[in-house]
Amino acid sequence: MAPLLLGHRGSPRVHPENTLASFQAALDAGLDGVELDVRRLADGTLVIHHDEALQGGRALPGLKRAELPAAVPTLDDALAWAADTGAYVNVELKYEAARPDDRVGRTLDAVRAHGLTRRVILSSFNPLLLRAARELAPDIERGLLIHRTYRLGLMKAVPLDAVPLAMRLVDAAALHPHHTLVDAALMAQARRGGWRVNTWTVNEVADVQRLVALGADALIGDLPRSLLTAR
């Protein structure tokens, strides 16, 4: 089966990332959907933006919706677009502190309100956010993001791999590793654990072909043309 193909923040080489125009460009190019990032403003508005601050340096947690550039969509804007187009969406929750805040529950409520429970996977590098999501909406899938290996017990002869522990803690449906971490051993571990493997940021055709051969379930990248070679 061909992997799911998602635009990383849309199609960022064509339009500014994490904008509705960028999302639509990814879909128009033939991808199945997009990956996007959710942050919270001072007034509680949930918006789509990767970095904690705007290009000019203003930090998002200190801003209100009226102070944002018009191109920055709200979460509701993005989910309404997905509902209209049929796009699959990987919603990544960003965070400024380790403990969950109201963005977890409110993001899940928005997903349900737009009828996207089966077309969204909620992802984060923070297991505590995913654990909170599991308690609030167990029916919406979760994916654990990792960018390196995680080992416990550095003084032991055989350090314990922390990833399966975290996956069980949050009851994740998928592991979301950086593409350089994906090899036959990781894929075998995922199959034993019953996890899908959704990998990022895959921009080179050679990496697409390698990951397809390994059986990756979803590829997330900046370049639709490269991703489409998976088919």
XYZ file of N, CA and C in Angstrom:
693
model
N 0.842 -1.198 0.000
C 0.000 0.000 0.000
C 0.877 1.248 0.000
N 0.551 2.224 -0.843
C 1.324 3.458 -0.894
C 1.122 4.250 0.398
N 2.163 4.953 0.846
C 2.035 5.722 2.086
C 1.151 6.956 1.910
N 0.616 7.422 3.024
C -0.067 8.706 3.070
C 0.973 9.797 2.836
N 0.633 10.801 2.035
C 1.573 11.869 1.692
C 1.032 13.201 2.201
N 1.812 13.851 3.066
C 1.371 15.094 3.702
C 2.371 16.213 3.462
N 1.854 17.382 3.157
C 2.699 18.551 2.996
C 3.122 19.107 4.345
N 4.415 19.286 4.530
C 4.983 19.789 5.778
C 4.695 21.287 5.892
N 3.732 21.638 6.725
C 3.252 23.016 6.839
C 2.657 23.493 5.513
N 2.181 22.547 4.730
C 1.586 22.851 3.435
C 2.565 22.583 2.309
N 2.709 23.549 1.435
C 3.694 23.486 0.350
C 4.569 24.727 0.473
N 5.539 24.721 1.409
C 6.227 25.952 1.808
C 7.190 26.527 0.774
N 7.484 25.770 -0.290
C 8.331 26.330 -1.344
C 7.510 27.132 -2.352
N 6.172 27.024 -2.246
C 5.271 27.715 -3.182
C 4.606 28.912 -2.509
N 4.153 28.728 -1.261
C 3.503 29.791 -0.490
C 4.079 29.776 0.920
N 3.972 30.872 1.660
C 4.453 30.876 3.045
C 3.864 29.714 3.838
N 4.699 29.084 4.642
C 4.267 27.899 5.394
C 3.136 28.216 6.362
N 2.352 27.178 6.647
C 1.266 27.268 7.625
C 0.252 28.354 7.279
N -0.006 28.520 5.988
C -1.071 29.414 5.538
C -2.073 28.595 4.735
N -3.282 29.112 4.599
C -4.299 28.391 3.841
C -3.887 28.218 2.384
N -3.199 29.213 1.826
C -2.728 29.093 0.440
C -1.710 27.966 0.316
N -0.843 27.824 1.314
C 0.151 26.757 1.303
C -0.504 25.388 1.439
N -1.510 25.298 2.293
C -2.230 24.030 2.456
C -2.922 23.630 1.150
N -3.588 24.594 0.528
C -4.309 24.285 -0.701
C -3.348 23.886 -1.819
N -2.177 24.517 -1.858
C -1.191 24.165 -2.884
C -0.738 22.719 -2.729
N -0.588 22.252 -1.489
C -0.195 20.859 -1.253
C -1.275 19.914 -1.767
N -2.513 20.247 -1.505
C -3.617 19.395 -1.961
C -3.737 19.434 -3.488
N -3.602 20.626 -4.058
C -3.689 20.762 -5.511
C -2.584 19.979 -6.217
N -1.437 19.837 -5.566
C -0.316 19.101 -6.162
C -0.552 17.594 -6.147
N -1.553 17.138 -5.380
C -1.859 15.712 -5.345
C -1.587 15.024 -4.026
N -1.209 15.782 -2.985
C -0.975 15.170 -1.679
C -2.305 14.878 -0.979
N -2.227 14.031 0.054
C -3.429 13.612 0.772
C -3.863 14.602 1.841
N -2.944 15.466 2.254
C -3.255 16.405 3.323
C -2.019 17.153 3.745
N -2.057 17.674 4.976
C -0.972 18.534 5.448
C -0.659 18.262 6.912
N 0.523 18.711 7.284
C 0.933 18.811 8.687
C 0.936 20.287 9.038
N 0.440 20.630 10.228
C 0.415 22.029 10.656
C 0.674 22.121 12.156
N 0.954 23.344 12.621
C 1.383 23.571 14.002
C 0.425 24.515 14.716
N 0.058 24.165 15.951
C -0.899 24.954 16.721
C -0.197 25.631 17.894
N -0.411 26.939 18.001
C 0.070 27.705 19.153
C -1.083 28.515 19.749
N -0.873 28.994 20.973
C -1.922 29.704 21.717
C -1.504 31.149 21.945
N -2.433 32.069 21.672
C -2.183 33.479 21.914
C -2.597 33.865 23.338
N -2.250 35.095 23.714
C -2.574 35.576 25.062
C -4.078 35.606 25.309
N -4.869 35.856 24.249
C -6.320 35.910 24.432
C -6.981 34.540 24.290
N -6.165 33.481 24.179
C -6.689 32.125 24.079
C -6.903 31.641 22.659
N -6.769 32.516 21.673
C -6.957 32.103 20.284
C -5.906 31.064 19.904
N -6.343 29.991 19.267
C -5.435 28.971 18.764
C -5.148 29.270 17.303
N -3.867 29.423 16.981
C -3.468 29.821 15.637
C -2.460 28.839 15.068
N -2.283 28.906 13.751
C -1.375 28.005 13.047
C -0.069 28.746 12.782
N 0.981 28.336 13.489
C 2.293 28.979 13.333
C 3.334 28.046 13.939
N 4.472 27.901 13.268
C 5.495 26.979 13.763
C 6.319 27.579 14.894
N 6.894 28.743 14.662
C 7.796 29.329 15.651
C 7.020 30.003 16.769
N 7.697 30.194 17.901
C 7.048 30.840 19.038
C 6.838 32.334 18.788
N 7.637 32.911 17.881
C 7.545 34.339 17.608
C 7.345 34.586 16.119
N 6.761 35.739 15.797
C 6.653 36.181 14.416
C 8.028 36.589 13.898
N 8.145 36.788 12.598
C 9.435 37.136 12.023
C 10.026 38.393 12.634
N 9.202 39.319 13.004
C 9.703 40.547 13.611
C 10.133 40.401 15.049
N 9.895 39.229 15.640
C 10.347 38.975 17.000
C 9.264 38.999 18.054
N 8.042 39.381 17.705
C 6.981 39.418 18.711
C 6.539 38.000 19.063
N 6.565 37.677 20.365
C 6.225 36.329 20.820
C 4.723 36.120 20.779
N 4.302 34.997 20.198
C 2.871 34.713 20.061
C 2.132 34.644 21.393
N 2.718 34.054 22.456
C 1.966 33.980 23.715
C 1.628 35.340 24.310
N 2.251 36.406 23.810
C 1.955 37.745 24.311
C 1.038 38.551 23.419
N 0.567 37.949 22.321
C -0.237 38.674 21.345
C -1.714 38.283 21.407
N -2.544 39.155 20.851
C -3.954 38.863 20.646
C -4.218 38.688 19.156
N -5.334 38.067 18.829
C -5.643 37.760 17.429
C -5.576 39.006 16.541
N -6.077 40.127 17.025
C -6.109 41.342 16.215
C -4.712 41.853 15.873
N -3.693 41.389 16.598
C -2.332 41.852 16.361
C -1.565 40.985 15.368
N -2.183 39.915 14.896
C -1.488 39.005 13.987
C -1.616 39.454 12.538
N -0.625 39.097 11.712
C -0.787 39.314 10.266
C -1.984 38.527 9.746
N -2.623 39.042 8.724
C -3.829 38.412 8.187
C -3.568 37.025 7.638
N -2.327 36.756 7.216
C -2.025 35.453 6.609
C -1.961 34.318 7.621
N -1.856 34.643 8.911
C -1.771 33.599 9.937
C -3.184 33.104 10.245
N -3.500 31.849 9.903
C -4.868 31.367 10.137
C -5.083 30.911 11.574
N -6.324 30.916 11.995
C -6.675 30.297 13.263
C -6.809 28.789 13.050
N -6.840 28.060 14.141
C -7.077 26.620 14.052
C -8.429 26.353 13.390
N -9.434 27.125 13.750
C -10.758 26.926 13.137
C -10.705 27.161 11.634
N -9.944 28.174 11.191
C -9.787 28.413 9.752
C -9.232 27.170 9.065
N -8.178 26.612 9.650
C -7.502 25.472 9.032
C -8.386 24.232 9.031
N -9.100 24.001 10.122
C -9.951 22.813 10.181
C -11.181 22.961 9.282
N -11.687 24.174 9.147
C -12.791 24.393 8.207
C -12.337 24.100 6.784
N -11.111 24.513 6.454
C -10.548 24.199 5.132
C -10.456 22.689 4.934
N -9.966 21.973 5.949
C -9.835 20.520 5.838
C -11.195 19.853 5.677
N -12.182 20.339 6.417
C -13.528 19.766 6.302
C -14.102 19.990 4.901
N -13.826 21.138 4.335
C -14.343 21.455 2.994
C -13.648 20.655 1.893
N -12.363 20.392 2.062
C -11.566 19.787 0.991
C -11.395 18.276 1.119
N -11.660 17.732 2.317
C -11.431 16.308 2.531
C -9.989 15.974 2.873
N -9.192 16.976 3.194
C -7.779 16.746 3.499
C -7.608 16.008 4.830
N -6.575 15.181 4.886
C -6.130 14.583 6.147
C -5.182 15.588 6.806
N -5.236 15.685 8.138
C -4.432 16.692 8.825
C -3.684 16.086 10.009
N -2.383 16.307 10.033
C -1.556 16.021 11.203
C -1.439 17.331 11.976
N -2.091 17.410 13.117
C -2.126 18.609 13.948
C -1.049 18.472 15.023
N 0.021 19.258 14.891
C 1.069 19.211 15.910
C 0.821 20.289 16.950
N 0.799 19.886 18.211
C 0.651 20.837 19.311
C 2.021 21.321 19.754
N 2.283 22.608 19.574
C 3.478 23.236 20.113
C 3.210 23.604 21.570
N 4.268 23.907 22.301
C 4.061 24.255 23.705
C 5.240 25.101 24.192
N 4.957 25.927 25.192
C 5.989 26.761 25.803
C 6.371 26.256 27.199
N 5.572 25.354 27.734
C 5.832 24.768 29.054
C 5.482 23.292 28.996
N 6.054 22.513 29.905
C 5.878 21.056 29.853
C 4.450 20.630 30.168
N 3.794 21.356 31.074
C 2.464 20.929 31.516
C 1.399 21.338 30.498
N 0.391 20.497 30.289
C -0.677 20.831 29.337
C -1.453 22.063 29.772
N -1.891 22.845 28.786
C -2.823 23.932 29.069
C -4.109 23.675 28.288
N -4.953 24.698 28.169
C -6.271 24.455 27.588
C -6.233 24.212 26.084
N -5.066 24.391 25.442
C -5.032 24.168 23.992
C -5.300 22.706 23.641
N -4.995 21.784 24.542
C -5.223 20.368 24.239
C -6.719 20.098 24.076
N -7.478 20.411 25.101
C -8.915 20.160 25.041
C -9.610 20.973 23.974
N -9.198 22.215 23.814
C -9.851 23.077 22.834
C -9.510 22.648 21.406
N -8.309 22.149 21.181
C -7.967 21.623 19.857
C -8.818 20.398 19.547
N -8.947 19.510 20.505
C -9.757 18.310 20.304
C -11.221 18.659 20.084
N -11.717 19.642 20.831
C -13.104 20.085 20.638
C -13.305 20.623 19.221
N -12.312 21.371 18.722
C -12.420 21.931 17.378
C -12.401 20.832 16.320
N -11.564 19.829 16.522
C -11.518 18.703 15.581
C -12.887 18.040 15.508
N -13.494 17.818 16.643
C -14.819 17.192 16.668
C -15.878 18.099 16.044
N -15.806 19.390 16.356
C -16.807 20.331 15.836
C -16.803 20.380 14.313
N -15.646 20.165 13.716
C -15.535 20.195 12.259
C -15.702 18.802 11.632
N -16.033 17.815 12.453
C -16.302 16.479 11.930
C -15.071 15.763 11.405
N -13.901 16.037 12.021
C -12.638 15.510 11.498
C -12.009 14.446 12.391
N -12.801 13.851 13.258
C -12.255 12.881 14.208
C -11.460 11.777 13.521
N -11.917 11.329 12.350
C -11.261 10.228 11.639
C -10.251 10.701 10.603
N -10.087 12.027 10.459
C -9.144 12.527 9.456
C -8.054 13.386 10.075
N -7.877 13.247 11.380
C -6.846 14.005 12.092
C -6.043 13.056 12.960
N -4.728 13.303 13.023
C -3.899 12.703 14.059
C -3.236 13.851 14.802
N -3.309 13.807 16.121
C -2.737 14.839 16.977
C -1.333 14.405 17.366
N -0.339 15.249 17.111
C 1.039 14.873 17.418
C 1.707 15.929 18.288
N 2.750 15.501 18.994
C 3.543 16.419 19.806
C 4.836 15.724 20.207
N 5.858 16.541 20.486
C 7.082 16.023 21.094
C 6.886 15.799 22.595
N 5.840 16.365 23.162
C 5.609 16.324 24.607
C 4.610 15.226 24.958
N 5.060 14.136 25.567
C 4.130 13.055 25.920
C 3.023 13.493 26.877
N 3.300 14.518 27.700
C 2.275 14.963 28.645
C 1.068 15.552 27.925
N 1.306 16.241 26.808
C 0.185 16.760 26.028
C -0.621 15.620 25.415
N 0.093 14.610 24.923
C -0.595 13.473 24.311
C -1.335 12.646 25.362
N -0.775 12.546 26.549
C -1.461 11.848 27.637
C -2.765 12.571 27.993
N -2.713 13.898 28.048
C -3.930 14.662 28.317
C -4.948 14.453 27.203
N -4.469 14.412 25.966
C -5.368 14.179 24.834
C -6.019 12.810 24.921
N -5.250 11.828 25.356
C -5.815 10.475 25.510
C -6.971 10.482 26.508
N -6.818 11.227 27.591
C -7.868 11.265 28.605
C -9.101 12.006 28.096
N -8.878 13.059 27.301
C -9.984 13.906 26.860
C -10.714 13.366 25.635
N -9.971 12.741 24.731
C -10.579 12.276 23.474
C -9.846 11.032 22.984
N -10.066 9.887 23.615
C -9.347 8.677 23.224
C -9.613 8.237 21.792
N -10.706 8.733 21.192
C -11.064 8.325 19.833
C -10.291 9.081 18.757
N -9.591 10.156 19.122
C -8.781 10.905 18.157
C -7.348 10.413 18.273
N -6.789 9.939 17.165
C -5.481 9.292 17.205
C -4.370 10.264 17.604
N -3.329 9.662 18.213
C -2.182 10.424 18.681
C -0.895 9.866 18.070
N 0.053 10.776 17.803
C 1.352 10.386 17.277
C 2.461 11.050 18.070
N 3.450 10.268 18.492
C 4.563 10.793 19.285
C 5.713 11.188 18.369
N 6.080 12.453 18.419
C 7.197 12.970 17.623
C 8.524 12.719 18.334
N 9.518 12.255 17.585
C 10.875 12.134 18.120
C 11.872 12.597 17.062
N 12.978 13.200 17.533
C 14.028 13.632 16.617
C 15.367 12.977 16.941
N 15.386 12.099 17.960
C 16.604 11.369 18.335
C 16.188 10.125 19.111
N 17.159 9.298 19.461
C 16.863 8.144 20.304
C 16.792 8.592 21.758
N 16.049 7.851 22.551
C 15.887 8.162 23.977
C 16.179 6.893 24.773
N 17.213 6.967 25.605
C 17.613 5.815 26.406
C 17.602 6.181 27.877
N 17.146 5.243 28.707
C 17.123 5.417 30.154
C 18.169 4.517 30.799
N 18.707 4.953 31.961
C 19.669 4.126 32.690
C 21.032 4.132 32.032
N 21.688 5.281 31.994
C 22.945 5.412 31.273
C 24.059 4.555 31.866
N 23.937 4.165 33.120
C 24.980 3.366 33.759
C 24.779 1.871 33.539
N 23.646 1.494 32.948
C 23.378 0.079 32.730
C 24.085 -0.410 31.474
N 24.370 -1.686 31.455
C 25.028 -2.263 30.278
C 24.129 -2.174 29.054
N 22.829 -2.336 29.260
C 21.862 -2.257 28.154
C 20.823 -1.201 28.525
N 21.008 0.052 28.079
C 20.044 1.107 28.411
C 18.650 0.763 27.894
N 17.646 1.214 28.629
C 16.259 0.938 28.279
C 15.775 1.949 27.244
N 15.177 1.460 26.190
C 14.608 2.324 25.157
C 13.332 2.957 25.712
N 13.323 4.293 25.805
C 12.186 4.982 26.404
C 11.003 5.140 25.453
N 11.224 4.971 24.152
C 10.138 5.232 23.196
C 8.944 4.295 23.397
N 9.145 2.965 23.500
C 7.970 2.107 23.733
C 7.223 2.454 25.021
N 7.958 2.883 26.047
C 7.296 3.275 27.296
C 6.396 4.484 27.071
N 6.923 5.479 26.354
C 6.126 6.678 26.076
C 4.952 6.353 25.174
N 5.162 5.471 24.205
C 4.074 5.107 23.298
C 2.928 4.444 24.062
N 3.273 3.596 25.013
C 2.229 2.960 25.822
C 1.558 3.974 26.739
N 2.340 4.904 27.279
C 1.797 5.911 28.187
C 0.701 6.722 27.520
N 0.917 7.094 26.265
C -0.037 7.960 25.576
C -0.981 7.176 24.666
N -0.776 5.852 24.588
C -1.582 4.994 23.719
C -1.584 5.545 22.294
N -0.370 5.781 21.779
C -0.222 6.401 20.466
C -0.481 5.388 19.356
N -1.134 5.852 18.316
C -1.358 5.020 17.133
C -0.150 5.016 16.220
N 0.678 6.079 16.317
C 1.802 6.211 15.391
C 2.997 6.833 16.082
N 4.164 6.444 15.605
C 5.417 7.091 15.961
C 5.776 8.018 14.813
N 6.216 9.254 15.150
C 6.566 10.254 14.145
C 8.052 10.602 14.267
N 8.939 9.758 13.735
C 10.373 10.022 13.833
C 10.877 10.872 12.664
N 11.969 11.605 12.911
C 12.672 12.230 11.790
C 13.121 11.115 10.847
N 13.143 11.401 9.554
C 13.385 10.329 8.577
C 14.742 9.648 8.740
N 15.716 10.356 9.320
C 17.041 9.745 9.501
C 17.039 8.648 10.557
N 15.999 8.592 11.382
C 15.905 7.560 12.416
C 15.261 6.275 11.915
N 14.646 6.340 10.736
C 13.862 5.193 10.260
C 14.778 4.201 9.558
N 14.839 2.990 10.113
C 15.582 1.895 9.498
C 14.801 0.610 9.727
N 15.367 -0.498 9.298
C 14.652 -1.769 9.412
C 14.362 -2.124 10.861
N 15.294 -1.797 11.759
C 15.093 -2.122 13.170
C 13.931 -1.323 13.757
N 13.859 -0.034 13.427
C 12.759 0.771 13.946
C 11.424 0.297 13.377
N 11.410 -0.039 12.086
C 10.167 -0.528 11.495
C 9.724 -1.831 12.143
N 10.678 -2.707 12.440
C 10.333 -3.971 13.094
C 9.782 -3.711 14.493
N 10.393 -2.765 15.210
C 9.903 -2.410 16.537
C 8.481 -1.858 16.460
N 8.235 -1.027 15.445
C 6.896 -0.459 15.283
C 5.866 -1.533 14.985
N 6.213 -2.483 14.143
C 5.266 -3.552 13.823
C 4.976 -4.405 15.055
N 5.992 -4.661 15.865
C 5.760 -5.421 17.107
C 4.829 -4.654 18.042
N 5.004 -3.338 18.064
C 4.188 -2.521 18.957
C 2.823 -2.172 18.402
N 2.601 -2.459 17.123
C 1.334 -2.120 16.507
C 1.199 -0.650 16.161
N 2.357 0.036 15.935
C 2.327 1.459 15.610
C 2.522 1.670 14.121
N 1.889 2.701 13.594
C 2.256 3.194 12.276
C 3.512 4.070 12.411
N 4.209 4.253 11.310
C 5.388 5.119 11.292
C 5.146 6.227 10.272
N 5.003 7.444 10.771
C 4.798 8.633 9.946
C 6.048 9.497 10.085
N 6.790 9.683 9.022
C 8.128 10.263 9.148
C 8.262 11.595 8.420
N 9.142 12.445 8.910
C 9.351 13.818 8.445
C 10.855 14.112 8.407
N 11.319 15.195 7.851
C 10.818 15.951 6.722
C 11.496 15.352 5.504
N 10.755 14.673 4.661
C 11.289 13.844 3.583
C 11.238 14.642 2.281
N 12.400 15.125 1.846
C 12.437 15.996 0.664
C 13.212 15.419 -0.509
N 14.072 14.436 -0.266
C 14.877 13.864 -1.343
C 14.196 12.614 -1.899
N 14.222 12.481 -3.223
C 13.600 11.317 -3.861
C 14.229 10.023 -3.359
N 15.537 10.014 -3.158
C 16.202 8.803 -2.663
C 15.665 8.411 -1.291
N 15.390 9.396 -0.433
C 14.821 9.097 0.876
C 13.394 8.593 0.752
N 12.630 9.171 -0.163
C 11.265 8.686 -0.396
C 11.294 7.211 -0.762
N 12.147 6.845 -1.698
C 12.208 5.456 -2.158
C 12.681 4.514 -1.050
N 13.665 4.965 -0.258
C 14.148 4.139 0.854
C 13.044 3.891 1.866
N 12.303 4.929 2.201
C 11.259 4.817 3.213
C 10.068 4.014 2.719
N 9.745 4.140 1.448
C 8.697 3.303 0.869
C 9.098 1.834 0.938
N 10.352 1.545 0.613
C 10.836 0.162 0.653
C 10.787 -0.407 2.069
N 11.014 0.445 3.060
C 10.963 -0.003 4.451
C 9.532 -0.171 4.965
N 8.574 0.418 4.257
C 7.176 0.275 4.655
C 6.630 1.394 5.510
N 7.228 2.595 5.432
C 6.711 3.734 6.198
C 5.260 3.998 5.815
N 4.464 4.383 6.800
C 3.028 4.552 6.593
C 2.651 5.934 6.078
N 3.437 6.942 6.420
C 3.178 8.292 5.928
C 4.491 9.026 5.777
N 4.574 9.846 4.739
C 5.735 10.684 4.479
C 5.288 12.139 4.524
N 6.033 12.948 5.253
C 5.709 14.362 5.416
C 6.891 15.159 4.870
N 6.633 16.063 3.921
C 7.743 16.786 3.323
C 7.329 18.117 2.742
N 8.353 18.893 2.337
C 8.147 20.232 1.787
C 7.850 20.230 0.293
N 8.236 19.159 -0.406
C 8.212 19.141 -1.869
C 7.238 18.088 -2.385
N 6.036 18.488 -2.766
C 5.071 17.509 -3.285
C 5.629 16.653 -4.416
N 6.403 17.256 -5.312
C 6.923 16.481 -6.446
C 7.784 15.307 -5.960
N 8.594 15.534 -4.949
C 9.415 14.440 -4.402
C 8.543 13.389 -3.735
N 7.595 13.828 -2.921
C 6.729 12.880 -2.214
C 5.940 12.013 -3.172
N 5.487 12.587 -4.272
C 4.641 11.850 -5.215
C 5.368 10.745 -5.933
N 6.698 10.721 -5.856
C 7.427 9.581 -6.436
C 7.161 8.290 -5.655
N 6.573 8.427 -4.468
C 6.191 7.236 -3.694
C 5.131 6.428 -4.441
N 4.431 7.050 -5.377
C 3.353 6.366 -6.089
C 3.788 5.920 -7.482
